[in-house]
Structure formats: structure tokens, C-alpha cells
């Protein structure tokens, strides 16, 4: 089985979806605003693509909005789950899900077929090296229609180094309550490697009065602003805009997370 890079975190799509889904509609409203501003598609977007789609939370929302969508993920468990959820909602004719790798996505669909692609939440940083990252960006350049956009969300690393950080997320659905505490250990002399951020996830899953604890450890590749710019400069995509999580232009600010609006070079 191919690795999904999540150290087992993505092996239980039900639990992952409980954590990931809240706020999806508002997040895709922001994406719609970005597309309205930056894509140049006379007849509007026809096909929406989510690389590394996980449980398909965006696909379900796009389908609910009447859009034709395709998602893919390297994890067969995620793809099975996403298909099942779409089928249950009667959305299978509008949205389809495939097993595929971000680094080999250029021939997944006919060239120029995709109008909007959305790769949020640092999933891009699962790609292990420049070769895989470039293969993804070039693959997307092949798939995008001229005038279409690939909106890629990532956190960059300060070249000066960063302190360890922590996030805590809690969500509930159908009698299951999930809390996730995530610790991020930055690269550097005490870290795991020169370009790897170590992510340590502790999940508490409570159902029917029983509490289960699960630990997952995985690494995400890091990019300083200079490394990201250099990689992008070698790819078939160019930056149209750099925005914050709400779609507001960066305008010189240091952002903890940014949405890169990318388009074909030609
Ligand atoms: C943080 S989750 C995001 C899922 C989804 N995009 C969302 O926002 O809910 C990252 C996903 O990336 C997938 N993934 C990791 N490496 C991948 C690769 N090389 N190609 C395709 N999917 C990959 C994992 O299986 C997982 O579902």
C-alpha cells in the first residue's frame, strides 16, 4: 500500500472527517470569492478538482452547490469513505473520487479539463522532495484550463527558525467526540531534519462513555519563502496572488498560513 504520509492519521476516515468538516461551507465561500476575482473563465468554472481530497468534504459541498467535481487521494481508505458518503447523499453523478498520487496527477484527466483546483491545509507538504513537488505543480499546469486557477494552501517556515507550536481541535458528530492535540516541532539543530517539520498528533476519541487514545507521528516537508519561490519558478505554474485564509491579499504581512493562487504560465 502506498503511504499517505500521515503516520496512520488518515486510516480512520470517520474520525478524520469529524475533525475536518466543520467550517467547510464558509471555507468554500472564501474560495468562490478568490475564483471570482482571479480566474478568467468566460463561461464560469465547469470542473472543480480537489487533489488529496481525503474524506471528500469539499467534494460534498461542491456537489451540494450543483458543481461537477473530481477528487483524488493516495489513501484507498479515504477514497472508499468519500465515495460512500457521496453515494449516500445521491451525489455520485456530480462528484467522483479516484485513487491517485499528487505527484502523478497530470494524466488523470484530459489536458485543460480543470477550471479550479483546491489543495488546502498543507497537504502539498506531504510530497517528500522537489521532484515530487514539481511533478505535482507541472501536472496541475497540464490539467488546468487557460484562465483557471490552482489554489494551494500552505504554511511557510521562517529562515530564522521557529519555536515549537501546538494546536487543539475538538468536534463531535453522531455521538462521537474527537479532540486532537497537535504539536509541531520545527526543523533545525534539535529537530528531525533540515527540511522536515515533525507533527505529533494525539487523538482522544470518546463514544458511548469509552475514551480511546491514539498517537500518530509524521513529517511535513518545509519551505522557506525563498525555497517556495524557487520551486514555483521552476514549475509550469505562476503566482497570481498570495492571500490570507480569508482571501485578503498578504500585502507584506507574515502569514501563518497562505493561499497561493496559481495559474498556468502561458
Ligand atoms: C490533511 S488531509 C486533507 C484532506 C482534504 N484535502 C481536506 O481538506 O479535508 C491530507 C490528505 O492528503 C492525502 N495524501 C498524502 N499524500 C498524498 C499524495 N502523495 N497524493 C495524494 N494524496 C495524498 C492523505 O491521504 C490525506 O487524505
JSON list of C-alpha atoms in Angstrom, two decimals, residues 14-245:
[
{"chain": "A", "resi": 14, "resn": "UNK", "atom": "CA", "xyz": [-14.77, 8.66, 10.05]},
{"chain": "A", "resi": 15, "resn": "UNK", "atom": "CA", "xyz": [-12.76, 10.23, 12.85]},
{"chain": "A", "resi": 16, "resn": "UNK", "atom": "CA", "xyz": [-10.75, 12.41, 10.45]},
{"chain": "A", "resi": 17, "resn": "UNK", "atom": "CA", "xyz": [-13.92, 13.71, 8.82]},
{"chain": "A", "resi": 18, "resn": "UNK", "atom": "CA", "xyz": [-15.47, 14.68, 12.16]},
{"chain": "A", "resi": 19, "resn": "UNK", "atom": "CA", "xyz": [-12.45, 16.91, 12.79]},
{"chain": "A", "resi": 20, "resn": "UNK", "atom": "CA", "xyz": [-12.00, 18.25, 9.25]},
{"chain": "A", "resi": 21, "resn": "UNK", "atom": "CA", "xyz": [-15.56, 19.01, 8.12]},
{"chain": "A", "resi": 22, "resn": "UNK", "atom": "CA", "xyz": [-16.74, 21.86, 10.38]},
{"chain": "A", "resi": 23, "resn": "UNK", "atom": "CA", "xyz": [-16.41, 25.19, 8.58]},
{"chain": "A", "resi": 24, "resn": "UNK", "atom": "CA", "xyz": [-16.18, 23.71, 5.07]},
{"chain": "A", "resi": 25, "resn": "UNK", "atom": "CA", "xyz": [-19.07, 25.79, 3.62]},
{"chain": "A", "resi": 26, "resn": "UNK", "atom": "CA", "xyz": [-17.53, 29.06, 4.87]},
{"chain": "A", "resi": 27, "resn": "UNK", "atom": "CA", "xyz": [-14.09, 27.99, 3.61]},
{"chain": "A", "resi": 28, "resn": "UNK", "atom": "CA", "xyz": [-15.50, 27.30, 0.15]},
{"chain": "A", "resi": 29, "resn": "UNK", "atom": "CA", "xyz": [-17.30, 30.66, 0.18]},
{"chain": "A", "resi": 30, "resn": "UNK", "atom": "CA", "xyz": [-13.84, 32.22, 0.51]},
{"chain": "A", "resi": 31, "resn": "UNK", "atom": "CA", "xyz": [-12.61, 30.05, -2.36]},
{"chain": "A", "resi": 32, "resn": "UNK", "atom": "CA", "xyz": [-15.57, 31.18, -4.50]},
{"chain": "A", "resi": 33, "resn": "UNK", "atom": "CA", "xyz": [-14.58, 34.82, -3.88]},
{"chain": "A", "resi": 34, "resn": "UNK", "atom": "CA", "xyz": [-11.00, 34.03, -4.90]},
{"chain": "A", "resi": 35, "resn": "UNK", "atom": "CA", "xyz": [-12.14, 32.29, -8.07]},
{"chain": "A", "resi": 36, "resn": "UNK", "atom": "CA", "xyz": [-14.45, 35.20, -8.94]},
{"chain": "A", "resi": 37, "resn": "UNK", "atom": "CA", "xyz": [-11.51, 37.60, -8.59]},
{"chain": "A", "resi": 38, "resn": "UNK", "atom": "CA", "xyz": [-8.63, 35.67, -10.11]},
{"chain": "A", "resi": 39, "resn": "UNK", "atom": "CA", "xyz": [-9.92, 33.10, -12.59]},
{"chain": "A", "resi": 40, "resn": "UNK", "atom": "CA", "xyz": [-10.62, 34.29, -16.12]},
{"chain": "A", "resi": 41, "resn": "UNK", "atom": "CA", "xyz": [-13.25, 31.88, -17.36]},
{"chain": "A", "resi": 42, "resn": "UNK", "atom": "CA", "xyz": [-15.85, 33.45, -19.64]},
{"chain": "A", "resi": 43, "resn": "UNK", "atom": "CA", "xyz": [-18.39, 30.71, -19.11]},
{"chain": "A", "resi": 44, "resn": "UNK", "atom": "CA", "xyz": [-17.52, 30.21, -15.41]},
{"chain": "A", "resi": 45, "resn": "UNK", "atom": "CA", "xyz": [-15.90, 27.17, -13.82]},
{"chain": "A", "resi": 46, "resn": "UNK", "atom": "CA", "xyz": [-17.12, 23.82, -15.15]},
{"chain": "A", "resi": 47, "resn": "UNK", "atom": "CA", "xyz": [-14.92, 21.31, -13.32]},
{"chain": "A", "resi": 48, "resn": "UNK", "atom": "CA", "xyz": [-13.62, 21.60, -9.75]},
{"chain": "A", "resi": 49, "resn": "UNK", "atom": "CA", "xyz": [-10.73, 19.38, -8.61]},
{"chain": "A", "resi": 50, "resn": "UNK", "atom": "CA", "xyz": [-9.53, 18.56, -5.12]},
{"chain": "A", "resi": 51, "resn": "UNK", "atom": "CA", "xyz": [-6.14, 16.82, -5.10]},
{"chain": "A", "resi": 52, "resn": "UNK", "atom": "CA", "xyz": [-5.54, 14.87, -1.84]},
{"chain": "A", "resi": 53, "resn": "UNK", "atom": "CA", "xyz": [-9.27, 15.16, -1.15]},
{"chain": "A", "resi": 54, "resn": "UNK", "atom": "CA", "xyz": [-9.29, 12.97, 1.96]},
{"chain": "A", "resi": 55, "resn": "UNK", "atom": "CA", "xyz": [-12.86, 12.21, 3.04]},
{"chain": "A", "resi": 56, "resn": "UNK", "atom": "CA", "xyz": [-14.27, 14.41, 0.27]},
{"chain": "A", "resi": 57, "resn": "UNK", "atom": "CA", "xyz": [-15.67, 17.19, 2.47]},
{"chain": "A", "resi": 58, "resn": "UNK", "atom": "CA", "xyz": [-15.12, 19.79, -0.28]},
{"chain": "A", "resi": 59, "resn": "UNK", "atom": "CA", "xyz": [-16.50, 17.46, -2.96]},
{"chain": "A", "resi": 60, "resn": "UNK", "atom": "CA", "xyz": [-19.74, 17.01, -1.00]},
{"chain": "A", "resi": 61, "resn": "UNK", "atom": "CA", "xyz": [-20.13, 20.76, -0.59]},
{"chain": "A", "resi": 62, "resn": "UNK", "atom": "CA", "xyz": [-19.36, 21.47, -4.27]},
{"chain": "A", "resi": 63, "resn": "UNK", "atom": "CA", "xyz": [-21.86, 18.81, -5.31]},
{"chain": "A", "resi": 64, "resn": "UNK", "atom": "CA", "xyz": [-24.45, 20.38, -2.99]},
{"chain": "A", "resi": 65, "resn": "UNK", "atom": "CA", "xyz": [-23.82, 23.63, -4.87]},
{"chain": "A", "resi": 66, "resn": "UNK", "atom": "CA", "xyz": [-24.52, 21.85, -8.15]},
{"chain": "A", "resi": 67, "resn": "UNK", "atom": "CA", "xyz": [-20.91, 21.73, -9.35]},
{"chain": "A", "resi": 68, "resn": "UNK", "atom": "CA", "xyz": [-19.18, 18.94, -11.23]},
{"chain": "A", "resi": 69, "resn": "UNK", "atom": "CA", "xyz": [-16.22, 17.84, -9.15]},
{"chain": "A", "resi": 70, "resn": "UNK", "atom": "CA", "xyz": [-13.41, 15.30, -9.10]},
{"chain": "A", "resi": 71, "resn": "UNK", "atom": "CA", "xyz": [-11.23, 14.41, -6.14]},
{"chain": "A", "resi": 72, "resn": "UNK", "atom": "CA", "xyz": [-8.36, 12.04, -5.70]},
{"chain": "A", "resi": 73, "resn": "UNK", "atom": "CA", "xyz": [-6.31, 10.74, -2.81]},
{"chain": "A", "resi": 74, "resn": "UNK", "atom": "CA", "xyz": [-3.46, 8.29, -2.40]},
{"chain": "A", "resi": 75, "resn": "UNK", "atom": "CA", "xyz": [-5.24, 6.60, 0.52]},
{"chain": "A", "resi": 76, "resn": "UNK", "atom": "CA", "xyz": [-7.65, 3.90, -0.66]},
{"chain": "A", "resi": 77, "resn": "UNK", "atom": "CA", "xyz": [-9.44, 4.06, 2.73]},
{"chain": "A", "resi": 78, "resn": "UNK", "atom": "CA", "xyz": [-10.11, 7.78, 2.25]},
{"chain": "A", "resi": 79, "resn": "UNK", "atom": "CA", "xyz": [-11.34, 7.26, -1.31]},
{"chain": "A", "resi": 80, "resn": "UNK", "atom": "CA", "xyz": [-13.70, 4.44, -0.24]},
{"chain": "A", "resi": 81, "resn": "UNK", "atom": "CA", "xyz": [-15.10, 6.64, 2.51]},
{"chain": "A", "resi": 82, "resn": "UNK", "atom": "CA", "xyz": [-15.50, 9.67, 0.22]},
{"chain": "A", "resi": 83, "resn": "UNK", "atom": "CA", "xyz": [-17.32, 7.58, -2.41]},
{"chain": "A", "resi": 84, "resn": "UNK", "atom": "CA", "xyz": [-19.64, 6.05, 0.18]},
{"chain": "A", "resi": 85, "resn": "UNK", "atom": "CA", "xyz": [-20.59, 9.45, 1.58]},
{"chain": "A", "resi": 86, "resn": "UNK", "atom": "CA", "xyz": [-21.27, 10.85, -1.91]},
{"chain": "A", "resi": 87, "resn": "UNK", "atom": "CA", "xyz": [-23.34, 7.79, -2.79]},
{"chain": "A", "resi": 88, "resn": "UNK", "atom": "CA", "xyz": [-25.45, 8.11, 0.37]},
{"chain": "A", "resi": 89, "resn": "UNK", "atom": "CA", "xyz": [-26.24, 11.74, -0.49]},
{"chain": "A", "resi": 90, "resn": "UNK", "atom": "CA", "xyz": [-27.09, 10.92, -4.10]},
{"chain": "A", "resi": 91, "resn": "UNK", "atom": "CA", "xyz": [-24.13, 12.99, -5.31]},
{"chain": "A", "resi": 92, "resn": "UNK", "atom": "CA", "xyz": [-22.15, 10.29, -7.14]},
{"chain": "A", "resi": 93, "resn": "UNK", "atom": "CA", "xyz": [-23.22, 11.53, -10.57]},
{"chain": "A", "resi": 94, "resn": "UNK", "atom": "CA", "xyz": [-21.87, 15.02, -9.79]},
{"chain": "A", "resi": 95, "resn": "UNK", "atom": "CA", "xyz": [-18.66, 14.19, -7.95]},
{"chain": "A", "resi": 96, "resn": "UNK", "atom": "CA", "xyz": [-16.27, 11.30, -8.46]},
{"chain": "A", "resi": 97, "resn": "UNK", "atom": "CA", "xyz": [-13.26, 10.16, -6.46]},
{"chain": "A", "resi": 98, "resn": "UNK", "atom": "CA", "xyz": [-10.17, 8.33, -7.68]},
{"chain": "A", "resi": 99, "resn": "UNK", "atom": "CA", "xyz": [-7.10, 6.77, -6.08]},
{"chain": "A", "resi": 100, "resn": "UNK", "atom": "CA", "xyz": [-4.08, 8.72, -7.32]},
{"chain": "A", "resi": 101, "resn": "UNK", "atom": "CA", "xyz": [-0.88, 10.39, -6.17]},
{"chain": "A", "resi": 102, "resn": "UNK", "atom": "CA", "xyz": [-0.47, 14.19, -6.24]},
{"chain": "A", "resi": 103, "resn": "UNK", "atom": "CA", "xyz": [2.94, 13.64, -7.82]},
{"chain": "A", "resi": 104, "resn": "UNK", "atom": "CA", "xyz": [1.40, 11.74, -10.74]},
{"chain": "A", "resi": 105, "resn": "UNK", "atom": "CA", "xyz": [-1.80, 13.65, -11.42]},
{"chain": "A", "resi": 106, "resn": "UNK", "atom": "CA", "xyz": [-1.01, 15.22, -14.80]},
{"chain": "A", "resi": 107, "resn": "UNK", "atom": "CA", "xyz": [-2.63, 12.46, -16.82]},
{"chain": "A", "resi": 108, "resn": "UNK", "atom": "CA", "xyz": [-5.60, 11.81, -14.55]},
{"chain": "A", "resi": 109, "resn": "UNK", "atom": "CA", "xyz": [-7.90, 13.84, -16.79]},
{"chain": "A", "resi": 110, "resn": "UNK", "atom": "CA", "xyz": [-7.61, 15.22, -20.32]},
{"chain": "A", "resi": 111, "resn": "UNK", "atom": "CA", "xyz": [-5.34, 18.31, -20.53]},
{"chain": "A", "resi": 112, "resn": "UNK", "atom": "CA", "xyz": [-7.06, 21.64, -19.88]},
{"chain": "A", "resi": 113, "resn": "UNK", "atom": "CA", "xyz": [-10.09, 19.97, -18.27]},
{"chain": "A", "resi": 114, "resn": "UNK", "atom": "CA", "xyz": [-9.87, 21.56, -14.80]},
{"chain": "A", "resi": 115, "resn": "UNK", "atom": "CA", "xyz": [-11.09, 25.09, -14.08]},
{"chain": "A", "resi": 116, "resn": "UNK", "atom": "CA", "xyz": [-10.43, 25.29, -10.35]},
{"chain": "A", "resi": 117, "resn": "UNK", "atom": "CA", "xyz": [-8.23, 23.11, -8.15]},
{"chain": "A", "resi": 118, "resn": "UNK", "atom": "CA", "xyz": [-8.05, 23.44, -4.38]},
{"chain": "A", "resi": 119, "resn": "UNK", "atom": "CA", "xyz": [-5.30, 21.87, -2.24]},
{"chain": "A", "resi": 120, "resn": "UNK", "atom": "CA", "xyz": [-5.66, 23.30, 1.29]},
{"chain": "A", "resi": 121, "resn": "UNK", "atom": "CA", "xyz": [-4.20, 22.64, 4.72]},
{"chain": "A", "resi": 122, "resn": "UNK", "atom": "CA", "xyz": [-0.56, 21.90, 3.88]},
{"chain": "A", "resi": 123, "resn": "UNK", "atom": "CA", "xyz": [-1.40, 18.63, 2.10]},
{"chain": "A", "resi": 124, "resn": "UNK", "atom": "CA", "xyz": [1.13, 19.71, -0.56]},
{"chain": "A", "resi": 125, "resn": "UNK", "atom": "CA", "xyz": [3.84, 19.43, 2.11]},
{"chain": "A", "resi": 126, "resn": "UNK", "atom": "CA", "xyz": [3.28, 15.65, 2.26]},
{"chain": "A", "resi": 127, "resn": "UNK", "atom": "CA", "xyz": [5.23, 15.48, -1.02]},
{"chain": "A", "resi": 128, "resn": "UNK", "atom": "CA", "xyz": [8.69, 14.36, 0.05]},
{"chain": "A", "resi": 129, "resn": "UNK", "atom": "CA", "xyz": [11.08, 16.21, -2.27]},
{"chain": "A", "resi": 130, "resn": "UNK", "atom": "CA", "xyz": [11.44, 18.79, -5.06]},
{"chain": "A", "resi": 131, "resn": "UNK", "atom": "CA", "xyz": [10.94, 16.14, -7.71]},
{"chain": "A", "resi": 132, "resn": "UNK", "atom": "CA", "xyz": [7.53, 15.09, -6.37]},
{"chain": "A", "resi": 133, "resn": "UNK", "atom": "CA", "xyz": [6.51, 18.69, -5.65]},
{"chain": "A", "resi": 134, "resn": "UNK", "atom": "CA", "xyz": [7.45, 19.80, -9.19]},
{"chain": "A", "resi": 135, "resn": "UNK", "atom": "CA", "xyz": [5.68, 16.79, -10.67]},
{"chain": "A", "resi": 136, "resn": "UNK", "atom": "CA", "xyz": [2.52, 17.93, -8.88]},
{"chain": "A", "resi": 137, "resn": "UNK", "atom": "CA", "xyz": [2.80, 21.57, -9.98]},
{"chain": "A", "resi": 138, "resn": "UNK", "atom": "CA", "xyz": [3.59, 20.60, -13.58]},
{"chain": "A", "resi": 139, "resn": "UNK", "atom": "CA", "xyz": [0.80, 18.04, -13.57]},
{"chain": "A", "resi": 140, "resn": "UNK", "atom": "CA", "xyz": [-1.62, 20.73, -12.46]},
{"chain": "A", "resi": 141, "resn": "UNK", "atom": "CA", "xyz": [-0.32, 23.07, -15.18]},
{"chain": "A", "resi": 142, "resn": "UNK", "atom": "CA", "xyz": [-1.27, 20.36, -17.67]},
{"chain": "A", "resi": 143, "resn": "UNK", "atom": "CA", "xyz": [-4.71, 19.80, -16.16]},
{"chain": "A", "resi": 144, "resn": "UNK", "atom": "CA", "xyz": [-5.71, 23.48, -15.81]},
{"chain": "A", "resi": 145, "resn": "UNK", "atom": "CA", "xyz": [-7.69, 25.25, -18.49]},
{"chain": "A", "resi": 146, "resn": "UNK", "atom": "CA", "xyz": [-6.10, 28.57, -19.53]},
{"chain": "A", "resi": 147, "resn": "UNK", "atom": "CA", "xyz": [-7.63, 31.14, -17.17]},
{"chain": "A", "resi": 148, "resn": "UNK", "atom": "CA", "xyz": [-8.22, 28.52, -14.45]},
{"chain": "A", "resi": 149, "resn": "UNK", "atom": "CA", "xyz": [-6.60, 28.60, -11.01]},
{"chain": "A", "resi": 150, "resn": "UNK", "atom": "CA", "xyz": [-4.96, 26.18, -8.59]},
{"chain": "A", "resi": 151, "resn": "UNK", "atom": "CA", "xyz": [-5.39, 27.49, -5.03]},
{"chain": "A", "resi": 152, "resn": "UNK", "atom": "CA", "xyz": [-2.77, 25.89, -2.80]},
{"chain": "A", "resi": 153, "resn": "UNK", "atom": "CA", "xyz": [-2.78, 26.49, 0.97]},
{"chain": "A", "resi": 154, "resn": "UNK", "atom": "CA", "xyz": [0.48, 26.18, 2.87]},
{"chain": "A", "resi": 155, "resn": "UNK", "atom": "CA", "xyz": [2.46, 27.44, 5.85]},
{"chain": "A", "resi": 156, "resn": "UNK", "atom": "CA", "xyz": [5.99, 28.59, 5.10]},
{"chain": "A", "resi": 157, "resn": "UNK", "atom": "CA", "xyz": [8.90, 28.35, 7.54]},
{"chain": "A", "resi": 158, "resn": "UNK", "atom": "CA", "xyz": [10.93, 31.32, 8.67]},
{"chain": "A", "resi": 159, "resn": "UNK", "atom": "CA", "xyz": [14.61, 31.01, 7.65]},
{"chain": "A", "resi": 160, "resn": "UNK", "atom": "CA", "xyz": [15.41, 32.34, 11.15]},
{"chain": "A", "resi": 161, "resn": "UNK", "atom": "CA", "xyz": [13.83, 29.26, 12.72]},
{"chain": "A", "resi": 162, "resn": "UNK", "atom": "CA", "xyz": [10.63, 28.92, 14.71]},
{"chain": "A", "resi": 163, "resn": "UNK", "atom": "CA", "xyz": [9.62, 27.79, 18.19]},
{"chain": "A", "resi": 164, "resn": "UNK", "atom": "CA", "xyz": [7.60, 24.58, 18.65]},
{"chain": "A", "resi": 165, "resn": "UNK", "atom": "CA", "xyz": [3.85, 25.18, 18.30]},
{"chain": "A", "resi": 166, "resn": "UNK", "atom": "CA", "xyz": [0.60, 23.50, 19.33]},
{"chain": "A", "resi": 167, "resn": "UNK", "atom": "CA", "xyz": [-2.99, 23.37, 18.06]},
{"chain": "A", "resi": 168, "resn": "UNK", "atom": "CA", "xyz": [-6.04, 21.87, 19.77]},
{"chain": "A", "resi": 169, "resn": "UNK", "atom": "CA", "xyz": [-9.18, 20.91, 17.82]},
{"chain": "A", "resi": 170, "resn": "UNK", "atom": "CA", "xyz": [-12.45, 19.49, 19.11]},
{"chain": "A", "resi": 171, "resn": "UNK", "atom": "CA", "xyz": [-15.51, 18.34, 17.17]},
{"chain": "A", "resi": 172, "resn": "UNK", "atom": "CA", "xyz": [-18.46, 15.97, 17.65]},
{"chain": "A", "resi": 173, "resn": "UNK", "atom": "CA", "xyz": [-20.88, 14.09, 15.43]},
{"chain": "A", "resi": 174, "resn": "UNK", "atom": "CA", "xyz": [-23.31, 11.19, 15.90]},
{"chain": "A", "resi": 175, "resn": "UNK", "atom": "CA", "xyz": [-22.32, 10.51, 19.50]},
{"chain": "A", "resi": 176, "resn": "UNK", "atom": "CA", "xyz": [-18.57, 10.56, 18.76]},
{"chain": "A", "resi": 177, "resn": "UNK", "atom": "CA", "xyz": [-16.47, 13.33, 20.26]},
{"chain": "A", "resi": 178, "resn": "UNK", "atom": "CA", "xyz": [-12.93, 13.85, 18.95]},
{"chain": "A", "resi": 179, "resn": "UNK", "atom": "CA", "xyz": [-10.20, 16.03, 20.43]},
{"chain": "A", "resi": 180, "resn": "UNK", "atom": "CA", "xyz": [-6.88, 16.40, 18.69]},
{"chain": "A", "resi": 181, "resn": "UNK", "atom": "CA", "xyz": [-3.79, 17.98, 20.22]},
{"chain": "A", "resi": 182, "resn": "UNK", "atom": "CA", "xyz": [-1.11, 18.56, 17.61]},
{"chain": "A", "resi": 183, "resn": "UNK", "atom": "CA", "xyz": [2.48, 19.51, 18.38]},
{"chain": "A", "resi": 184, "resn": "UNK", "atom": "CA", "xyz": [4.69, 20.86, 15.63]},
{"chain": "A", "resi": 185, "resn": "UNK", "atom": "CA", "xyz": [8.45, 20.51, 16.07]},
{"chain": "A", "resi": 186, "resn": "UNK", "atom": "CA", "xyz": [10.25, 22.78, 13.60]},
{"chain": "A", "resi": 187, "resn": "UNK", "atom": "CA", "xyz": [13.33, 21.76, 11.62]},
{"chain": "A", "resi": 188, "resn": "UNK", "atom": "CA", "xyz": [16.72, 22.81, 12.92]},
{"chain": "A", "resi": 189, "resn": "UNK", "atom": "CA", "xyz": [19.57, 21.51, 15.04]},
{"chain": "A", "resi": 190, "resn": "UNK", "atom": "CA", "xyz": [17.21, 19.86, 17.58]},
{"chain": "A", "resi": 191, "resn": "UNK", "atom": "CA", "xyz": [14.60, 18.89, 15.01]},
{"chain": "A", "resi": 192, "resn": "UNK", "atom": "CA", "xyz": [14.16, 15.84, 12.88]},
{"chain": "A", "resi": 193, "resn": "UNK", "atom": "CA", "xyz": [15.96, 17.02, 9.74]},
{"chain": "A", "resi": 194, "resn": "UNK", "atom": "CA", "xyz": [16.92, 20.14, 7.86]},
{"chain": "A", "resi": 195, "resn": "UNK", "atom": "CA", "xyz": [13.65, 20.40, 5.89]},
{"chain": "A", "resi": 196, "resn": "UNK", "atom": "CA", "xyz": [11.20, 18.39, 7.94]},
{"chain": "A", "resi": 197, "resn": "UNK", "atom": "CA", "xyz": [8.66, 19.56, 10.47]},
{"chain": "A", "resi": 198, "resn": "UNK", "atom": "CA", "xyz": [7.66, 16.77, 12.86]},
{"chain": "A", "resi": 199, "resn": "UNK", "atom": "CA", "xyz": [3.93, 16.61, 13.56]},
{"chain": "A", "resi": 200, "resn": "UNK", "atom": "CA", "xyz": [2.85, 14.73, 16.69]},
{"chain": "A", "resi": 201, "resn": "UNK", "atom": "CA", "xyz": [-0.88, 14.15, 16.91]},
{"chain": "A", "resi": 202, "resn": "UNK", "atom": "CA", "xyz": [-2.70, 12.91, 20.00]},
{"chain": "A", "resi": 203, "resn": "UNK", "atom": "CA", "xyz": [-6.34, 11.98, 19.39]},
{"chain": "A", "resi": 204, "resn": "UNK", "atom": "CA", "xyz": [-8.93, 11.30, 22.07]},
{"chain": "A", "resi": 205, "resn": "UNK", "atom": "CA", "xyz": [-11.99, 9.58, 20.62]},
{"chain": "A", "resi": 206, "resn": "UNK", "atom": "CA", "xyz": [-14.93, 9.27, 23.03]},
{"chain": "A", "resi": 207, "resn": "UNK", "atom": "CA", "xyz": [-18.04, 7.24, 22.26]},
{"chain": "A", "resi": 208, "resn": "UNK", "atom": "CA", "xyz": [-20.62, 5.58, 24.48]},
{"chain": "A", "resi": 209, "resn": "UNK", "atom": "CA", "xyz": [-18.66, 6.65, 27.54]},
{"chain": "A", "resi": 210, "resn": "UNK", "atom": "CA", "xyz": [-15.45, 4.95, 26.35]},
{"chain": "A", "resi": 211, "resn": "UNK", "atom": "CA", "xyz": [-12.32, 7.02, 25.70]},
{"chain": "A", "resi": 212, "resn": "UNK", "atom": "CA", "xyz": [-9.69, 5.84, 23.23]},
{"chain": "A", "resi": 213, "resn": "UNK", "atom": "CA", "xyz": [-6.29, 7.49, 22.82]},
{"chain": "A", "resi": 214, "resn": "UNK", "atom": "CA", "xyz": [-4.40, 7.34, 19.53]},
{"chain": "A", "resi": 215, "resn": "UNK", "atom": "CA", "xyz": [-0.95, 8.75, 18.71]},
{"chain": "A", "resi": 216, "resn": "UNK", "atom": "CA", "xyz": [0.38, 9.47, 15.23]},
{"chain": "A", "resi": 217, "resn": "UNK", "atom": "CA", "xyz": [3.71, 10.93, 14.19]},
{"chain": "A", "resi": 218, "resn": "UNK", "atom": "CA", "xyz": [4.62, 12.14, 10.72]},
{"chain": "A", "resi": 219, "resn": "UNK", "atom": "CA", "xyz": [6.79, 14.72, 8.98]},
{"chain": "A", "resi": 220, "resn": "UNK", "atom": "CA", "xyz": [5.89, 17.50, 6.59]},
{"chain": "A", "resi": 221, "resn": "UNK", "atom": "CA", "xyz": [8.43, 18.99, 4.21]},
{"chain": "A", "resi": 222, "resn": "UNK", "atom": "CA", "xyz": [9.21, 22.63, 4.98]},
{"chain": "A", "resi": 223, "resn": "UNK", "atom": "CA", "xyz": [9.62, 25.57, 2.60]},
{"chain": "A", "resi": 224, "resn": "UNK", "atom": "CA", "xyz": [11.11, 28.93, 3.43]},
{"chain": "A", "resi": 225, "resn": "UNK", "atom": "CA", "xyz": [9.68, 31.75, 1.28]},
{"chain": "A", "resi": 226, "resn": "UNK", "atom": "CA", "xyz": [12.82, 31.60, -0.86]},
{"chain": "A", "resi": 227, "resn": "UNK", "atom": "CA", "xyz": [12.63, 27.81, -1.33]},
{"chain": "A", "resi": 228, "resn": "UNK", "atom": "CA", "xyz": [8.95, 28.02, -2.26]},
{"chain": "A", "resi": 229, "resn": "UNK", "atom": "CA", "xyz": [9.55, 30.85, -4.74]},
{"chain": "A", "resi": 230, "resn": "UNK", "atom": "CA", "xyz": [12.47, 28.96, -6.32]},
{"chain": "A", "resi": 231, "resn": "UNK", "atom": "CA", "xyz": [10.39, 25.80, -6.72]},
{"chain": "A", "resi": 232, "resn": "UNK", "atom": "CA", "xyz": [7.46, 27.70, -8.19]},
{"chain": "A", "resi": 233, "resn": "UNK", "atom": "CA", "xyz": [9.81, 29.49, -10.58]},
{"chain": "A", "resi": 234, "resn": "UNK", "atom": "CA", "xyz": [10.93, 26.12, -11.98]},
{"chain": "A", "resi": 235, "resn": "UNK", "atom": "CA", "xyz": [7.35, 24.88, -12.46]},
{"chain": "A", "resi": 236, "resn": "UNK", "atom": "CA", "xyz": [4.72, 25.33, -15.12]},
{"chain": "A", "resi": 237, "resn": "UNK", "atom": "CA", "xyz": [2.63, 27.47, -12.73]},
{"chain": "A", "resi": 238, "resn": "UNK", "atom": "CA", "xyz": [2.97, 31.11, -11.74]},
{"chain": "A", "resi": 239, "resn": "UNK", "atom": "CA", "xyz": [1.63, 33.07, -8.77]},
{"chain": "A", "resi": 240, "resn": "UNK", "atom": "CA", "xyz": [-1.29, 35.42, -9.41]},
{"chain": "A", "resi": 241, "resn": "UNK", "atom": "CA", "xyz": [-1.79, 36.33, -5.76]},
{"chain": "A", "resi": 242, "resn": "UNK", "atom": "CA", "xyz": [-0.84, 35.43, -2.22]},
{"chain": "A", "resi": 243, "resn": "UNK", "atom": "CA", "xyz": [-3.77, 35.70, 0.20]},
{"chain": "A", "resi": 244, "resn": "UNK", "atom": "CA", "xyz": [-4.55, 35.01, 3.83]},
{"chain": "A", "resi": 245, "resn": "UNK", "atom": "CA", "xyz": [-7.04, 32.36, 4.98]}
]
